[in-house]
Coordinates of C-alpha atoms in Angstrom, one line a residue:
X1 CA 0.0 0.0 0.0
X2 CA 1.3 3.2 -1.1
X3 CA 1.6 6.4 1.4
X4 CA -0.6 8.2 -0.5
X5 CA -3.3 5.1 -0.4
X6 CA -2.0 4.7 3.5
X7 CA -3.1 8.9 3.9
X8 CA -6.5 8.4 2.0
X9 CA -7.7 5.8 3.8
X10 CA -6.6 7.0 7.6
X11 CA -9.2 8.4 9.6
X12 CA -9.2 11.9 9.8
X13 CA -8.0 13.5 13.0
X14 CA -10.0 16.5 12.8
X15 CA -13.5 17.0 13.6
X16 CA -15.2 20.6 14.5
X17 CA -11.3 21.9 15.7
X18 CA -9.7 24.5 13.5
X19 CA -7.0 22.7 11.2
X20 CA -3.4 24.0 12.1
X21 CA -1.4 25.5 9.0
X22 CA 1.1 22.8 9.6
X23 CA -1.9 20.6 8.3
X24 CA -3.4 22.8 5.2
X25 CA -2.8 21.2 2.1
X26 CA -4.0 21.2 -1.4
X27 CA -5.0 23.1 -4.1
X28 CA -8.4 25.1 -4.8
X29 CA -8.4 23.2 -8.3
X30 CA -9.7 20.1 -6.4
X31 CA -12.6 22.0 -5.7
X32 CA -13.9 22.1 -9.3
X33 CA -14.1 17.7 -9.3
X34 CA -15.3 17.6 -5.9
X35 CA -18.6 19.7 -6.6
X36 CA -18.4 18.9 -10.2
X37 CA -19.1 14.9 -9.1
X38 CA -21.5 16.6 -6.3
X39 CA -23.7 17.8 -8.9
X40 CA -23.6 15.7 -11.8
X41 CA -25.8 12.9 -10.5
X42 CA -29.3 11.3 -10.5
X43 CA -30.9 13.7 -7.9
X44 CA -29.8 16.5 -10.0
X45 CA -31.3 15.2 -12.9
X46 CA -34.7 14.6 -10.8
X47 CA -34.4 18.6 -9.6
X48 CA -34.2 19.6 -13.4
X49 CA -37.6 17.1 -14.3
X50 CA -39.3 18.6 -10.9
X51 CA -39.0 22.8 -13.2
X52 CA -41.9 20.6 -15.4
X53 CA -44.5 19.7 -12.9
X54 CA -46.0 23.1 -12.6
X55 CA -46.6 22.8 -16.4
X56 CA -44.0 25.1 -17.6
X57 CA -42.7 24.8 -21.0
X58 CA -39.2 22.7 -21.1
X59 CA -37.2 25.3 -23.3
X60 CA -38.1 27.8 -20.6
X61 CA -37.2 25.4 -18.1
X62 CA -33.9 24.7 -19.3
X63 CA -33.2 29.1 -19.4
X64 CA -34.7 28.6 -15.8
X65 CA -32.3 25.7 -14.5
X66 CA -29.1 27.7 -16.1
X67 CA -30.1 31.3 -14.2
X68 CA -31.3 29.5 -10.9
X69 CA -28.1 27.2 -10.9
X70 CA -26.0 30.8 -12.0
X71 CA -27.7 33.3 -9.7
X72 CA -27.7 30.3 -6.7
X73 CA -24.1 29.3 -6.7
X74 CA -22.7 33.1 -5.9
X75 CA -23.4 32.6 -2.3
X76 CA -22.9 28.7 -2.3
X77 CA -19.2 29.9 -3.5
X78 CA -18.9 32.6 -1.2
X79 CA -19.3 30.5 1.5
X80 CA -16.3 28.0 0.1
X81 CA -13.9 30.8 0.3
X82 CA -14.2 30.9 4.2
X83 CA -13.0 27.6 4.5
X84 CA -9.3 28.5 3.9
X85 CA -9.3 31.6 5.7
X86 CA -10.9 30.2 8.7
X87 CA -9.8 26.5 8.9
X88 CA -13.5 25.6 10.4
X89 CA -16.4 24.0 9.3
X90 CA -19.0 25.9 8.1
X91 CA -21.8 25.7 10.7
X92 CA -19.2 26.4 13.4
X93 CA -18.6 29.6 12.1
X94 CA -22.0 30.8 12.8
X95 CA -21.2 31.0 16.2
X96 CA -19.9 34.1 15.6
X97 CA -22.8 35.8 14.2
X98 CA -25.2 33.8 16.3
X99 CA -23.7 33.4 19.2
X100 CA -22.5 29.5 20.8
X101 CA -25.7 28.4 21.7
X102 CA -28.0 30.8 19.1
X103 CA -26.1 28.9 16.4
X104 CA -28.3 25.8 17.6
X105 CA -31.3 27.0 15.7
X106 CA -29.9 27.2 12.4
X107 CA -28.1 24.3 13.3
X108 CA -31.0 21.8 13.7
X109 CA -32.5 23.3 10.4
X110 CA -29.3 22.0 8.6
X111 CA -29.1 18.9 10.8
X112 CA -32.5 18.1 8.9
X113 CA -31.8 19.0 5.6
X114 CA -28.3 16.9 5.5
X115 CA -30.8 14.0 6.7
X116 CA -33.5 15.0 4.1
X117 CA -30.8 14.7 0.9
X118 CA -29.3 11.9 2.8
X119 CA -32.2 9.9 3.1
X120 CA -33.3 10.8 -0.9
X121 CA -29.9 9.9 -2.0
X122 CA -30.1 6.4 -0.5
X123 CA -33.4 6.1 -2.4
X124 CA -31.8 6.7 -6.0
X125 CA -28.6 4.9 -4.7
X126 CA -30.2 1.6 -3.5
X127 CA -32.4 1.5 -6.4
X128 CA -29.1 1.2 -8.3
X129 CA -28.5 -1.3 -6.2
X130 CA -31.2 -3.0 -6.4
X131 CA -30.6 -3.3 -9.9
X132 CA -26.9 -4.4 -9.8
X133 CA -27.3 -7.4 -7.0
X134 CA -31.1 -8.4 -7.5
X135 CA -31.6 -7.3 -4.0
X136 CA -34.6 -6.2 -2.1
X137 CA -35.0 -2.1 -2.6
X138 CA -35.2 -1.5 1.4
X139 CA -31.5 -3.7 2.0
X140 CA -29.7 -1.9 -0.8
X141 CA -30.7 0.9 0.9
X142 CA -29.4 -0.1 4.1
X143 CA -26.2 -1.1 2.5
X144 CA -25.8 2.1 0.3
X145 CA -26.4 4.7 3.8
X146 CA -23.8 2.2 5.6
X147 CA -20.9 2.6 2.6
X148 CA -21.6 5.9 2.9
X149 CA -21.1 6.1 6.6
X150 CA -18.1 4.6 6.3
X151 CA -16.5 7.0 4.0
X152 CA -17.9 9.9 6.2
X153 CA -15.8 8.2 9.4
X154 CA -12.7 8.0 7.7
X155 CA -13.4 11.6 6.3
X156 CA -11.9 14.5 4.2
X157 CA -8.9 12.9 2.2
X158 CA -10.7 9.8 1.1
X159 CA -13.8 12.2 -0.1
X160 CA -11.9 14.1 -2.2
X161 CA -9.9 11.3 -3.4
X162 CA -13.0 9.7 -4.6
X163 CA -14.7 12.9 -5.6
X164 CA -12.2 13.2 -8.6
X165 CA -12.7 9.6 -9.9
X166 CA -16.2 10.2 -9.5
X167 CA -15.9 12.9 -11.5
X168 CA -14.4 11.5 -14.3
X169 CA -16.7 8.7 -14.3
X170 CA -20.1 11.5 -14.1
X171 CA -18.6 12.8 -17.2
X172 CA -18.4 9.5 -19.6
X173 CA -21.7 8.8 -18.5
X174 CA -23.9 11.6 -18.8
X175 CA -22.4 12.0 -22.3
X176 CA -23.3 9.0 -23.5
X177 CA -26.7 9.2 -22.1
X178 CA -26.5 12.8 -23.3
X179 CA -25.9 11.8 -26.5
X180 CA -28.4 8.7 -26.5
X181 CA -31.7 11.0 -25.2
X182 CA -30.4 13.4 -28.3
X183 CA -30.1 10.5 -30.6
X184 CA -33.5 8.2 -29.6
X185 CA -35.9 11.1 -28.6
X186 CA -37.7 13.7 -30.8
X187 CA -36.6 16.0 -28.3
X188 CA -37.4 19.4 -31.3
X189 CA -41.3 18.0 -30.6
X190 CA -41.2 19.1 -27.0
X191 CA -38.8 22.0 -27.1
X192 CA -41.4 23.7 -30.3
X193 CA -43.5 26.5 -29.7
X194 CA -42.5 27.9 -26.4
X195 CA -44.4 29.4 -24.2
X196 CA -43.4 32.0 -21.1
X197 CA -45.7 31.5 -18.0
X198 CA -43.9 34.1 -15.8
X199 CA -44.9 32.8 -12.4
X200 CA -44.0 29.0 -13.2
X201 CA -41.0 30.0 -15.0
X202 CA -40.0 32.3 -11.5
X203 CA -41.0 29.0 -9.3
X204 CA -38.6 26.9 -11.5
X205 CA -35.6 29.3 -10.6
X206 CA -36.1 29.2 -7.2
X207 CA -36.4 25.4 -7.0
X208 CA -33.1 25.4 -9.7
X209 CA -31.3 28.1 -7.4
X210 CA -32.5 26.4 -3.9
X211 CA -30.0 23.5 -5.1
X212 CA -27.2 25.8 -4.8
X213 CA -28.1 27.4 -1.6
X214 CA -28.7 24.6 0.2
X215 CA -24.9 23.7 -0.5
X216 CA -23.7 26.6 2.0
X217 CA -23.9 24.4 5.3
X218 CA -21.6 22.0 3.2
X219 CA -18.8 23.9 1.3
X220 CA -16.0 25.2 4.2
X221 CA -16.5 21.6 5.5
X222 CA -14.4 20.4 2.2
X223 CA -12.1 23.6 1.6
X224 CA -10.7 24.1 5.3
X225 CA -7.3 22.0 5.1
X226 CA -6.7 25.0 2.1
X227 CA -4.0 27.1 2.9
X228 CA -4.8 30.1 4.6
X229 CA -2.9 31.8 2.1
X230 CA -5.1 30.3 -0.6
X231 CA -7.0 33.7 -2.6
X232 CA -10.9 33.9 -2.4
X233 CA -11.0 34.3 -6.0
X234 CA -9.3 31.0 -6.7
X235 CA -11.2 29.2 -4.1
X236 CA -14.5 31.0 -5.2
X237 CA -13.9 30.5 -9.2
X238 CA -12.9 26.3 -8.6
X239 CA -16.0 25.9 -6.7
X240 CA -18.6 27.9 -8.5
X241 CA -17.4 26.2 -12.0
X242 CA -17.9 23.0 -10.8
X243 CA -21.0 23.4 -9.0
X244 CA -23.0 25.4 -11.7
X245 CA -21.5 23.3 -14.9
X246 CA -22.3 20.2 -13.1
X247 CA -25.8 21.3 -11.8
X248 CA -26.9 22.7 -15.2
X249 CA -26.0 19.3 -17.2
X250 CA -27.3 17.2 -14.9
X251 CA -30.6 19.0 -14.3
X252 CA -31.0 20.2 -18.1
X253 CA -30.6 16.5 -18.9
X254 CA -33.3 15.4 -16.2
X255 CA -35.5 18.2 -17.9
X256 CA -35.5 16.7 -21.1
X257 CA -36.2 13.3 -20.2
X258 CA -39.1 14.4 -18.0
X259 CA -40.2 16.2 -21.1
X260 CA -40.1 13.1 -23.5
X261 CA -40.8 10.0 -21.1
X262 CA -43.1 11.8 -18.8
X263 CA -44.5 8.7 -16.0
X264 CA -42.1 6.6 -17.5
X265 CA -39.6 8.7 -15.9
X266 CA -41.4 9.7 -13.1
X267 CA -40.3 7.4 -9.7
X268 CA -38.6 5.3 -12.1
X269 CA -35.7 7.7 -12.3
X270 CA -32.8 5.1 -12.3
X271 CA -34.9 2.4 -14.4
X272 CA -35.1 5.0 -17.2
X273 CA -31.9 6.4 -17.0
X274 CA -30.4 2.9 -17.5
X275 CA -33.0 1.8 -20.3
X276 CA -31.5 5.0 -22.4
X277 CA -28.3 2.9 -22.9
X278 CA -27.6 -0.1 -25.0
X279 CA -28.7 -3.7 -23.2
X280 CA -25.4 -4.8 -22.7
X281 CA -24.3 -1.6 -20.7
X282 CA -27.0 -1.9 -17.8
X283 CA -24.6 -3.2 -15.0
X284 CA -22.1 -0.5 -15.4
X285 CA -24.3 1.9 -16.0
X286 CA -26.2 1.1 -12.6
X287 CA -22.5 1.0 -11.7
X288 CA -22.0 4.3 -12.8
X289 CA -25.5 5.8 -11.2
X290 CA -24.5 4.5 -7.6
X291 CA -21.1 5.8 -7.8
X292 CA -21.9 9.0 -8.9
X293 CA -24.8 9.7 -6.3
X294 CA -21.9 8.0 -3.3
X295 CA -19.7 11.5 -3.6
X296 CA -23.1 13.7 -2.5
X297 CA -24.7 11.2 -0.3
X298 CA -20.7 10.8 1.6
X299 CA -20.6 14.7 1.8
X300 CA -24.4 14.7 3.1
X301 CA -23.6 12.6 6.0
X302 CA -20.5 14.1 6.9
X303 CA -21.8 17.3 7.1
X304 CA -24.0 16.1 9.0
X305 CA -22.4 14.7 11.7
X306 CA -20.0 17.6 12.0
X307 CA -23.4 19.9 12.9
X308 CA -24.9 17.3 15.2
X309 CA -21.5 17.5 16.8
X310 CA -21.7 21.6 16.5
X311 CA -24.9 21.2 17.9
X312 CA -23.9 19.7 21.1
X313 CA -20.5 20.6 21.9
X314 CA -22.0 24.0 22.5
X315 CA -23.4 23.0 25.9
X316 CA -19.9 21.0 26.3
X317 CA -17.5 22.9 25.5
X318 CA -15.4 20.5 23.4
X319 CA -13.4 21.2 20.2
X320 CA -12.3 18.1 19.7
X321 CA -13.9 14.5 19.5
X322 CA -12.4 10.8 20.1
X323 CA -12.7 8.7 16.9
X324 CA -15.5 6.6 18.8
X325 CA -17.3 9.9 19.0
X326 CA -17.2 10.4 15.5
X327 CA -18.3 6.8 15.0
X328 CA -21.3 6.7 17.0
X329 CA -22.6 10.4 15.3
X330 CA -21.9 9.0 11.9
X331 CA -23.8 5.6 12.7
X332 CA -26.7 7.5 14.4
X333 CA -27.1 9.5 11.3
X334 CA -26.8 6.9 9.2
X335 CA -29.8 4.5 10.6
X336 CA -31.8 7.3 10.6
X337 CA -31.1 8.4 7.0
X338 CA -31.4 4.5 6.1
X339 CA -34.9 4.6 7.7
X340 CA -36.5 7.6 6.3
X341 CA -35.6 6.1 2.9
X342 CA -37.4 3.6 3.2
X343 CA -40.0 5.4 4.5
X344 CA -40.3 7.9 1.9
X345 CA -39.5 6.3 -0.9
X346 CA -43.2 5.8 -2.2
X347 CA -43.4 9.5 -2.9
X348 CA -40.2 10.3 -3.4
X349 CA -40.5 13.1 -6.5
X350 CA -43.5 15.0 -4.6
X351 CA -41.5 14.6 -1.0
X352 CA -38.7 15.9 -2.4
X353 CA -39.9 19.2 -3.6
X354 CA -41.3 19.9 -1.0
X355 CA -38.4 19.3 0.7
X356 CA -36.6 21.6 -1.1
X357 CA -39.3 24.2 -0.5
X358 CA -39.1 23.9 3.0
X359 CA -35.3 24.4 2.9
X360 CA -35.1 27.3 1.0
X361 CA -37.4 29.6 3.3
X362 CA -35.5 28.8 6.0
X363 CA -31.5 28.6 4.5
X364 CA -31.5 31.5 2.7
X365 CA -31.6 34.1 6.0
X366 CA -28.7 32.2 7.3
X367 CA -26.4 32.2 4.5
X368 CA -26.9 36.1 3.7
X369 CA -26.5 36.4 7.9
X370 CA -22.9 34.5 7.8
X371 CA -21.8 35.8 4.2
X372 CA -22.3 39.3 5.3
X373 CA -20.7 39.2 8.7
X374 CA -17.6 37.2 7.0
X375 CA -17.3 40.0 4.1
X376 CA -18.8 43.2 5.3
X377 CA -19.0 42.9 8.9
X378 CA -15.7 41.7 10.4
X379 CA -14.1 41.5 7.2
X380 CA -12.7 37.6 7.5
X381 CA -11.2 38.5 11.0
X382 CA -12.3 36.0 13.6
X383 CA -11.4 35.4 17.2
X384 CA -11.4 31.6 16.8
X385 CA -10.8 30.2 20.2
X386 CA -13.9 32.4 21.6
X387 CA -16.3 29.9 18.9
X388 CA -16.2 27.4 21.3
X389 CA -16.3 29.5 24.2
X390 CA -20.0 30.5 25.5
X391 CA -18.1 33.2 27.8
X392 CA -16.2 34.3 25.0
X393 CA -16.7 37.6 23.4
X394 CA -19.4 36.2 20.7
X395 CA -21.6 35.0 23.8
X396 CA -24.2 32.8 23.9
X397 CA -27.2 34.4 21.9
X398 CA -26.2 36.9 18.9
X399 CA -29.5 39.0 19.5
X400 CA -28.7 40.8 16.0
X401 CA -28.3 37.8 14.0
X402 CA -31.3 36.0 15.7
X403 CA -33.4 39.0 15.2
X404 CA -32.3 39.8 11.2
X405 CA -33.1 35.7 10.9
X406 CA -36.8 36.2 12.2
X407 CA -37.4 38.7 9.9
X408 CA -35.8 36.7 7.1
X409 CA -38.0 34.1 7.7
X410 CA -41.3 36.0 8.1
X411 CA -40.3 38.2 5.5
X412 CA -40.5 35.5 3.2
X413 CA -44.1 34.5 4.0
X414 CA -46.4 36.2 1.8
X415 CA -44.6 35.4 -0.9
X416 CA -44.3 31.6 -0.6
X417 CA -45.8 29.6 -3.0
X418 CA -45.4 25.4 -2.2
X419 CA -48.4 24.1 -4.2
X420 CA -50.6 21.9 -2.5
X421 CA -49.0 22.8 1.1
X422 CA -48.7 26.7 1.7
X423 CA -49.3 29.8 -0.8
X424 CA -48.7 33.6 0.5
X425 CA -51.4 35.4 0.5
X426 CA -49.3 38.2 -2.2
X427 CA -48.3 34.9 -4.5
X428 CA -51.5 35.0 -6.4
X429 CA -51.1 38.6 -7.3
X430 CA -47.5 37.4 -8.9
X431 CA -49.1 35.0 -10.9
X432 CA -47.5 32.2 -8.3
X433 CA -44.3 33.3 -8.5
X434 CA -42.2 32.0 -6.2
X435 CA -39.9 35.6 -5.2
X436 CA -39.6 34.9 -1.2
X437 CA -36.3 33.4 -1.7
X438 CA -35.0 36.7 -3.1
X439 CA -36.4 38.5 0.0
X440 CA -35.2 36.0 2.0
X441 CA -31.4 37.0 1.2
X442 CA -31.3 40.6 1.1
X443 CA -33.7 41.8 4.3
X444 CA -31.6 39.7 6.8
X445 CA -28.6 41.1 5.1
X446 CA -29.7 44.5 5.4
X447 CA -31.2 44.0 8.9
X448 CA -27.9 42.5 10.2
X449 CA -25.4 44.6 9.1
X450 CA -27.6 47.6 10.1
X451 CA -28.2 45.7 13.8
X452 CA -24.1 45.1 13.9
X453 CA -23.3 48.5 13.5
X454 CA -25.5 49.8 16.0
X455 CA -24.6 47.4 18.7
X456 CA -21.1 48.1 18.0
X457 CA -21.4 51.6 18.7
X458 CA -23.2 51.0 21.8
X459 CA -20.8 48.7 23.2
X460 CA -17.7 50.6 22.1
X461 CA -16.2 48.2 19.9
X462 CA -15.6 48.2 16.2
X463 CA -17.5 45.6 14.8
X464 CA -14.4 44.1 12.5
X465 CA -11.7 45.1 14.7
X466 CA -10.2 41.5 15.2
X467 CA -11.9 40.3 18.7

């Protein structure tokens, strides 16, 4: 075994503890595979077929999934570029703005969503599965959310090891079944006389956009062993090529199989996906499928137990954790992934949706919160050892973060449109459209850095002064 094989497959040392320079390595290049393989995957492709369901016309779907998926992955890569300068994960870092135990309540909101795209990336995993081994759906999805749990436990080097094989592979496939969907579907039939419904096409970019935002929780997780001396624009540029080239393939390609196949693509995602290719080529390409989902579904359940461990170690006091700590998280979170799979899996296209819905209204106030504090605020200058310090000069409740959240949330209200669930009572007068996202970024922006500024200059101390 070769040291570099030895170094991939050790587990990783560091948990929620700031990585030491002496530790940094890397360059913001392997960004661009890692999110590349993050996005160019099955789910993806279901996101891009979910702009259709409201009826809207797929050439106008496709424009939707390529401005959502460009306007969403500005603060997705924003939030990469605090990685290197901090050394953190990224839900830690909200301590800051939050305080140690305010952070909690964003927190548990990301705690759910790494469970929600967990659990939906087992479903599309163990179908592949399924179709590889002949075994029951439910046990390959058992097996699937325990491979993953095992690559979470050994951690960051191994994930981005695999990430850039995983890219390689996303790319041969989703050309060739690129270029058989072009090649065995009329697909000038369904892109012909296109029609612009203004408040479907706006609800199709905020579901397009909401899969970038909801990446923010994730991307410092994977770009803190960076050098510190690594540029924001590097780090920024690597991840937001990636993220929106892989994101708009993969959904446009979803889109446009929706479009032709219809039911037979609907909850048969996989199944149809495979039947594209030639008869010979189902094996590898279910091969291919479960691979390509692993890199997300690894980087789900790792983020995931790095913000249960946030979560607690705020009433604790810890920095570090024992690697039987890190084991039991990871195998907590993966039973209970395993098990809303299988519990969800009947309805998985309308479940997820709304899943996404939910996320969005509720993301979006915390990433504008923590991008404008990092940037605007204090400027990328953080008193590190206070994070993990309830006493320390970022406290225990950050009463202006908490209170520019609230009114990002409620904010967003009037507008929301999740059909069949919840519509604002100011949605219908937008013909549906779906705008509360939008609001959700730039009041609680606003709010905080107005809120900061005052409490600064009551207290007595500059708000980016390093604390």
């Amino acid at each position: 075994m070769t040291e570099s094989v030895r170094a991939a497959a050790a587990i990783e040392g560091r948990s929620i503890d700031p990585v030491p320079e002496a530790e940094r390595h890397g360059r913001p290049r392997s960004l661009f595979t890692l999110w590349f393989a993050a996005n160019m995957q099955v789910t993806a492709a279901v996101t891009g077929a979910l702009t259709l369901l409201s009826g809207l016309h797929p050439l106008w779907a496709l424009v939707a999934i390529a401005l959502g998926n460009v306007l969403g992955g500005v603060p997705m890569a924003l939030h990469a570029a605090q990685g290197p300068k901090l050394g953190v994960p990224q839900m830690i870092q909200s301590r800051a703005q939050f305080g140690v135990y305010g952070a909690v309540l964003p927190l548990v909101l990301v705690v759910i969503m790494y469970l929600g795209f967990f659990a939906s990336g087992n479903v599309l995993g163990g179908q592949a599965i399924s179709g590889i081994s002949g075994l029951p759906i439910d046990v390959s999805i058992v097996l699937y959310a325990a491979l993953s749990g095992v690559f979470a436990v050994i951690g960051y080097r191994l994930i981005h090891r695999f990430g850039w094989l995983a890219s390689a592979l996303s790319v041969v496939v989703f050309v060739y079944l690129s270029i058989r969907l072009v090649g065995t579907q009329d697909l000038g039939a369904v892109l012909a006389a296109p029609r612009l419904e203004f408040g479907k096409f706006l609800l199709a970019l905020s579901l397009t956009a909401s899969w970038q935002l909801t990446f923010g929780p994730y991307v410092a997780d994977t770009s803190r062993y960076l050098p510190s001396a690594t540029s924001v624009r590097a780090t920024f540029w690597w991840t937001y090529g990636g993220t929106v080239l892989g994101a708009v393939w993969a959904m446009s390609f979803g889109a446009l199989a929706y479009a032709v196949a219809g039911n037979a693509f609907k909850g048969k995602e996989v199944a149809y996906l495979v039947g594209l290719g030639h008869a010979g080529l189902v094996v590898p390409l279910l091969l291919s499928i479960a691979l390509g989902k692993f890199t997300v579904n690894v980087l789900n359940i790792y983020g995931g137990y790095m913000s249960v461990a946030t979560t607690f170690t705020a009433f604790t006091r810890r920095a570090a954790l024992s690697p039987g700590v890190r084991i039991g998280y990871v195998a907590a979170i993966a039973v209970l992934g395993a098990v809303l799979a299988i519990l969800g899996r009947g309805e998985f296209l309308k479940n997820f949706v709304l899943f996404l819905e939910f996320l969005l209204y509720f993301l979006t106030p915390w990433s504008a919160i923590n991008l404008i504090d990092f940037y605007a605020v204090r400027r990328e200058r953080y008193d590190l050892a206070a994070i993990y310090d309830p006493d320390g000069v970022y406290g225990r409740w950050g009463v202006p973060a908490l209170m520019a959240y609230a009114a990002g949330v409620l904010v967003q209200i009037p507008f929301a449109n999740v059909p069949g669930v919840f519509t604002g009572f100011l949605a219908p007068l937008l013909g549906g459209a779906d705008i509360a996202w939008l609001l959700g970024l730039a009041v609680p922006a606003g709010l905080y850095l107005v809120f900061s500024r005052r409490q600064a200059t009551r207290t007595g101390v500059s708000s980016v002064q390093r604390t």
